[in-house]
PDB file of C-alpha atoms in Angstrom:
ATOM      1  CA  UNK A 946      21.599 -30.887  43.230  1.00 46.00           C
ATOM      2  CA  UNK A 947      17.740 -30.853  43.258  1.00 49.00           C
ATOM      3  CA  UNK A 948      15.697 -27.339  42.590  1.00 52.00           C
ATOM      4  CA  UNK A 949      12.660 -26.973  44.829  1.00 50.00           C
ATOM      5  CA  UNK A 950       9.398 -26.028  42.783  1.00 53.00           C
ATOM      6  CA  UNK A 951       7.010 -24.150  44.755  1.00 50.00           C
ATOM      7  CA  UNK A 952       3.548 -23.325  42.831  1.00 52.00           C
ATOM      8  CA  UNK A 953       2.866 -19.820  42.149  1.00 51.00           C
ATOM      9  CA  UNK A 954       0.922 -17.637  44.241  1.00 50.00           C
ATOM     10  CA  UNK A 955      -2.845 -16.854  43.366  1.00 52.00           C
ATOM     11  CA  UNK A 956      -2.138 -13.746  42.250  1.00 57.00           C
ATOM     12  CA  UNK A 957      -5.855 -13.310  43.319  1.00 60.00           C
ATOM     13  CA  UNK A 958      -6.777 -14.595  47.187  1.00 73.00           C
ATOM     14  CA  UNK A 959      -9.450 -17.164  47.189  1.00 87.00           C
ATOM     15  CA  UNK A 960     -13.398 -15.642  47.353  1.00 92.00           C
ATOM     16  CA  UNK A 961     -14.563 -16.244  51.062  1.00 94.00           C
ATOM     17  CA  UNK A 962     -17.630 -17.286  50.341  1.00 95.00           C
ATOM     18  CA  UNK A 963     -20.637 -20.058  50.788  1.00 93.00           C
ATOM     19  CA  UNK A 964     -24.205 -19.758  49.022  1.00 92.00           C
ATOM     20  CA  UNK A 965     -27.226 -21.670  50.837  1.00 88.00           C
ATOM     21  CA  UNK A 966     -28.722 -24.026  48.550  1.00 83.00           C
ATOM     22  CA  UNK A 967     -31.792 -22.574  46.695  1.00 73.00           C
ATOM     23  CA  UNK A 968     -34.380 -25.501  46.877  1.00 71.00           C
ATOM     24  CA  UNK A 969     -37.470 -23.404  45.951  1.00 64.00           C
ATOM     25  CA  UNK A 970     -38.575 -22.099  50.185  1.00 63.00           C
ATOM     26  CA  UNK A 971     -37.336 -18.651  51.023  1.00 63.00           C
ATOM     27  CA  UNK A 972     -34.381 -18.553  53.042  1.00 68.00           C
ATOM     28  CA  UNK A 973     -33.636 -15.519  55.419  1.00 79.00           C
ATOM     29  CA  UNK A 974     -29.935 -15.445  53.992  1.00 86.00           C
ATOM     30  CA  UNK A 975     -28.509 -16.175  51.018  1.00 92.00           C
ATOM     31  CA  UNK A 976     -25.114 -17.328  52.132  1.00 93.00           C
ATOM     32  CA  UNK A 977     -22.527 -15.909  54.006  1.00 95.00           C
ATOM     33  CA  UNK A 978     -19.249 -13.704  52.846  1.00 95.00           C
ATOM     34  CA  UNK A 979     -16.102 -13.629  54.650  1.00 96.00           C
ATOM     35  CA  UNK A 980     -13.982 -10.534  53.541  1.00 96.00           C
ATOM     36  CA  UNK A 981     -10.673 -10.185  54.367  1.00 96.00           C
ATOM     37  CA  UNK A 982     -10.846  -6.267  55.071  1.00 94.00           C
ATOM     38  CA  UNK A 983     -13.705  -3.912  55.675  1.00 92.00           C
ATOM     39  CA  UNK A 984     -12.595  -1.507  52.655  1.00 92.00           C
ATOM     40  CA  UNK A 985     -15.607  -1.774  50.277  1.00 91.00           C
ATOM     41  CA  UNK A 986     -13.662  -0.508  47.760  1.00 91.00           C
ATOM     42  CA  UNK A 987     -11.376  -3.267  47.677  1.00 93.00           C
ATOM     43  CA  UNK A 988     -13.508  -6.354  48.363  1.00 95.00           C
ATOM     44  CA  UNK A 989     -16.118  -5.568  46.331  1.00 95.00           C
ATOM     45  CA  UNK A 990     -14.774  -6.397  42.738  1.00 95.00           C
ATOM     46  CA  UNK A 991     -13.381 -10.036  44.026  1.00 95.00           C
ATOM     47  CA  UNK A 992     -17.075 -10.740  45.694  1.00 96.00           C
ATOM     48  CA  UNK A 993     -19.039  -9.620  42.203  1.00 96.00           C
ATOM     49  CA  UNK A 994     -16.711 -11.282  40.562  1.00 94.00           C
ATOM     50  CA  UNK A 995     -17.011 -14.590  42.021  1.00 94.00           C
ATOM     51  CA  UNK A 996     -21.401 -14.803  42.405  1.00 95.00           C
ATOM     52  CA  UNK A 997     -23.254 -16.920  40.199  1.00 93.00           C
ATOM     53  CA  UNK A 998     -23.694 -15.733  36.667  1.00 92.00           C
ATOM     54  CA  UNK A 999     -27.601 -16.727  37.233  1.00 92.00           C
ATOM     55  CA  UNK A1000     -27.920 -13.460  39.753  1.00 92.00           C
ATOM     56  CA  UNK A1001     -27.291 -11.000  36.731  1.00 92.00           C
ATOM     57  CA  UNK A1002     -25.411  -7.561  36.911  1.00 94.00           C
ATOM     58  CA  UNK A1003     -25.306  -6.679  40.953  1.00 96.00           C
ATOM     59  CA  UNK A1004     -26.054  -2.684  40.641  1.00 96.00           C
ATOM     60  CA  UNK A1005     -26.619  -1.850  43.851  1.00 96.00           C
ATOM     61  CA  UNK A1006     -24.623  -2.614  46.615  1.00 95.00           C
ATOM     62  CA  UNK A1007     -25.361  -1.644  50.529  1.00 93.00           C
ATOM     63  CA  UNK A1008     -23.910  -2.865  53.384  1.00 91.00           C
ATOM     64  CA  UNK A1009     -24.689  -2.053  56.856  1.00 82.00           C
ATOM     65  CA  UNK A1010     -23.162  -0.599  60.420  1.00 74.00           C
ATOM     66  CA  UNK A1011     -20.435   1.215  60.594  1.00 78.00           C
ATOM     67  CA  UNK A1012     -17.387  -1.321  60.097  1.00 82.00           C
ATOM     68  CA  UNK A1013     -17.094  -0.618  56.568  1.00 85.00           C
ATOM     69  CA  UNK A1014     -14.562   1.883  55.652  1.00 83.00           C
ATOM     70  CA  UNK A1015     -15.899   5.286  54.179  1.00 77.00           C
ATOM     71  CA  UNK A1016     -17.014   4.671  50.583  1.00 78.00           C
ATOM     72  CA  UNK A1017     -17.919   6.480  47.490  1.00 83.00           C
ATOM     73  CA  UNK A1018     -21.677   6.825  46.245  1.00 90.00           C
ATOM     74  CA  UNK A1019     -20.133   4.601  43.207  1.00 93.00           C
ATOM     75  CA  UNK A1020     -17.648   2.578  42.026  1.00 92.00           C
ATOM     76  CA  UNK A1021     -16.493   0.809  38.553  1.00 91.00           C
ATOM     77  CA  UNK A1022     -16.441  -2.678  38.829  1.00 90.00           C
ATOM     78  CA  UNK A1023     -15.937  -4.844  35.282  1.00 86.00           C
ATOM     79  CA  UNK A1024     -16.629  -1.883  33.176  1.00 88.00           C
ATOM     80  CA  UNK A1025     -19.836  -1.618  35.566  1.00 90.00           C
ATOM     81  CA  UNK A1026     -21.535   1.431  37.586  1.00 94.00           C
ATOM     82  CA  UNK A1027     -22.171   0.253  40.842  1.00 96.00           C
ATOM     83  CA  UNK A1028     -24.350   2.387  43.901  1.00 95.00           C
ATOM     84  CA  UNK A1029     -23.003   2.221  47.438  1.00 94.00           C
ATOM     85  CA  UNK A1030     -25.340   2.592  50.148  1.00 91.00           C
ATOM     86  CA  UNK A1031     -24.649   2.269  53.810  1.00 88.00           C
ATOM     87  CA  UNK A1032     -27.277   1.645  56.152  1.00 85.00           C
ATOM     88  CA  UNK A1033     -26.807   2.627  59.995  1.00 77.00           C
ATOM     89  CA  UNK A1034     -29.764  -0.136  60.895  1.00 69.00           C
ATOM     90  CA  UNK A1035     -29.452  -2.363  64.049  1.00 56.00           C
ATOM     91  CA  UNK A1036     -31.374  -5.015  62.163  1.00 59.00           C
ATOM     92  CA  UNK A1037     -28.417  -6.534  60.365  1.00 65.00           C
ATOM     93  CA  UNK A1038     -25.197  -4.728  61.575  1.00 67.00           C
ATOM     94  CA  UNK A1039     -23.077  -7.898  59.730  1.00 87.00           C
ATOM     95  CA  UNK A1040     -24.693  -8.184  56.373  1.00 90.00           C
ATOM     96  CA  UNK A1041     -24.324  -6.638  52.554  1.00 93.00           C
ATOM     97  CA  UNK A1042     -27.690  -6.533  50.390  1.00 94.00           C
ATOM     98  CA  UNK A1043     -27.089  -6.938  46.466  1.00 96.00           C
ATOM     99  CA  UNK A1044     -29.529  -5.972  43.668  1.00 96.00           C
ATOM    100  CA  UNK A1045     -29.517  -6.844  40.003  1.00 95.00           C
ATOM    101  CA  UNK A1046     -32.733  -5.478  38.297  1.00 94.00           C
ATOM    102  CA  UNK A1047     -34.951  -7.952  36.832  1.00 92.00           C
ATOM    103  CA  UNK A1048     -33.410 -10.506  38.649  1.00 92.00           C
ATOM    104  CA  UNK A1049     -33.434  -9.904  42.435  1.00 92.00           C
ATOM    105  CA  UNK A1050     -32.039  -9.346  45.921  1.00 93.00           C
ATOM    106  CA  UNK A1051     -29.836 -11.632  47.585  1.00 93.00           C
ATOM    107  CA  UNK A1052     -28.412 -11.014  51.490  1.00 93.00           C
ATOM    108  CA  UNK A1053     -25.536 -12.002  52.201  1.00 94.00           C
ATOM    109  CA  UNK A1054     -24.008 -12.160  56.274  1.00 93.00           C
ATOM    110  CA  UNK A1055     -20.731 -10.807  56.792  1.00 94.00           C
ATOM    111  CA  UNK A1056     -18.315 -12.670  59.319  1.00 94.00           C
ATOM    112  CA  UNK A1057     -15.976  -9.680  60.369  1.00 93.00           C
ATOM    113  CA  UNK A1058     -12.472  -9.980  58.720  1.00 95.00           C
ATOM    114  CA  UNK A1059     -10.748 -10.452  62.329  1.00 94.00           C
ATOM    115  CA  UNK A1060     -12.604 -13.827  62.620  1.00 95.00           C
ATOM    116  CA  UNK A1061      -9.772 -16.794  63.166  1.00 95.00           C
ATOM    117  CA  UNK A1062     -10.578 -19.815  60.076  1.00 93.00           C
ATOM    118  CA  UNK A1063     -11.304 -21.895  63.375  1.00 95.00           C
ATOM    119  CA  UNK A1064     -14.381 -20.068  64.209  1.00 94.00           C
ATOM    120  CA  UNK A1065     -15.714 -18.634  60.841  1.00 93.00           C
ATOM    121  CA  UNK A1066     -15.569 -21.908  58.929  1.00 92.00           C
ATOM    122  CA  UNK A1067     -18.038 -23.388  61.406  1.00 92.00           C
ATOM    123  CA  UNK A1068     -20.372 -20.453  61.104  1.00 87.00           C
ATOM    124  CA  UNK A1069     -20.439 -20.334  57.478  1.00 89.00           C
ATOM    125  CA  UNK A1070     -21.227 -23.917  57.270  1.00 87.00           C
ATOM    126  CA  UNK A1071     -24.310 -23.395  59.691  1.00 84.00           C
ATOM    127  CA  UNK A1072     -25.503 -20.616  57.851  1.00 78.00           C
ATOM    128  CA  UNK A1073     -25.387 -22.124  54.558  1.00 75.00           C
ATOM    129  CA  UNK A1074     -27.417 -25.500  56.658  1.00 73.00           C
ATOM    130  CA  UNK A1075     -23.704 -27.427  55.919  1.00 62.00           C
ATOM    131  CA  UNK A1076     -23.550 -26.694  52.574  1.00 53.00           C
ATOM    132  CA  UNK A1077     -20.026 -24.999  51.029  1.00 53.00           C
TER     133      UNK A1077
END
């Protein structure tokens, strides 16, 4: 009698997420993030966790429209104080803004949650210009 194996779960889900490629010209977005929920509080830590060592410690965090599930004016994330801002701007109802002093500001688009993997991976790719 043969046992069937299956690999263990992640106990983490995979990060959701595409940088463009930095090749020295400004770029109006600095990739694209595809959460799984729209509670802050739980998406945050796995997004932090998983940006490039080069952007520093993110300490300020705000996201924008309404979507986003009411948060605190802080969190702890890694032994970490992080603000929470919400901004009710039309300008960019789908994106989160992160800021690590003395190293910078990166924007990031959101594709809402309820997207189907059909129609987000297309629109990360394009926002990234193909790159994943």
């Amino acid at each position: 009698m043969a046992i069937a194996l299956h690999p263990p779960l992640p106990s983490h889900p995979v990060l959701r997420l595409r940088l463009a490629p930095r090749n020295g010209m400004p770029l109006p977005i600095d990739g694209v993030w595809w959460p799984r929920s729209y509670d802050l509080l739980t998406e945050l830590p796995g997004l932090l966790a998983g940006l490039p060592r080069t952007w520093g410690h993110i300490t300020n965090v705000t996201v924008s429209g309404t979507a986003w599930s009411a948060t605190p004016g802080r969190m702890l994330v890694a032994n970490q104080v992080v603000q929470l801002h919400r901004s009710l701007s039309t300008s960019g109802p789908h994106t989160i803004v992160l800021l690590a002093p003395g190293r910078g500001r990166w924007d990031l688009l959101i594709i809402p949650p309820d997207t189907t993997a059909e129609a987000a991976e297309p629109l990360m790719a394009a926002a990234t210009g193909g790159h994943g």
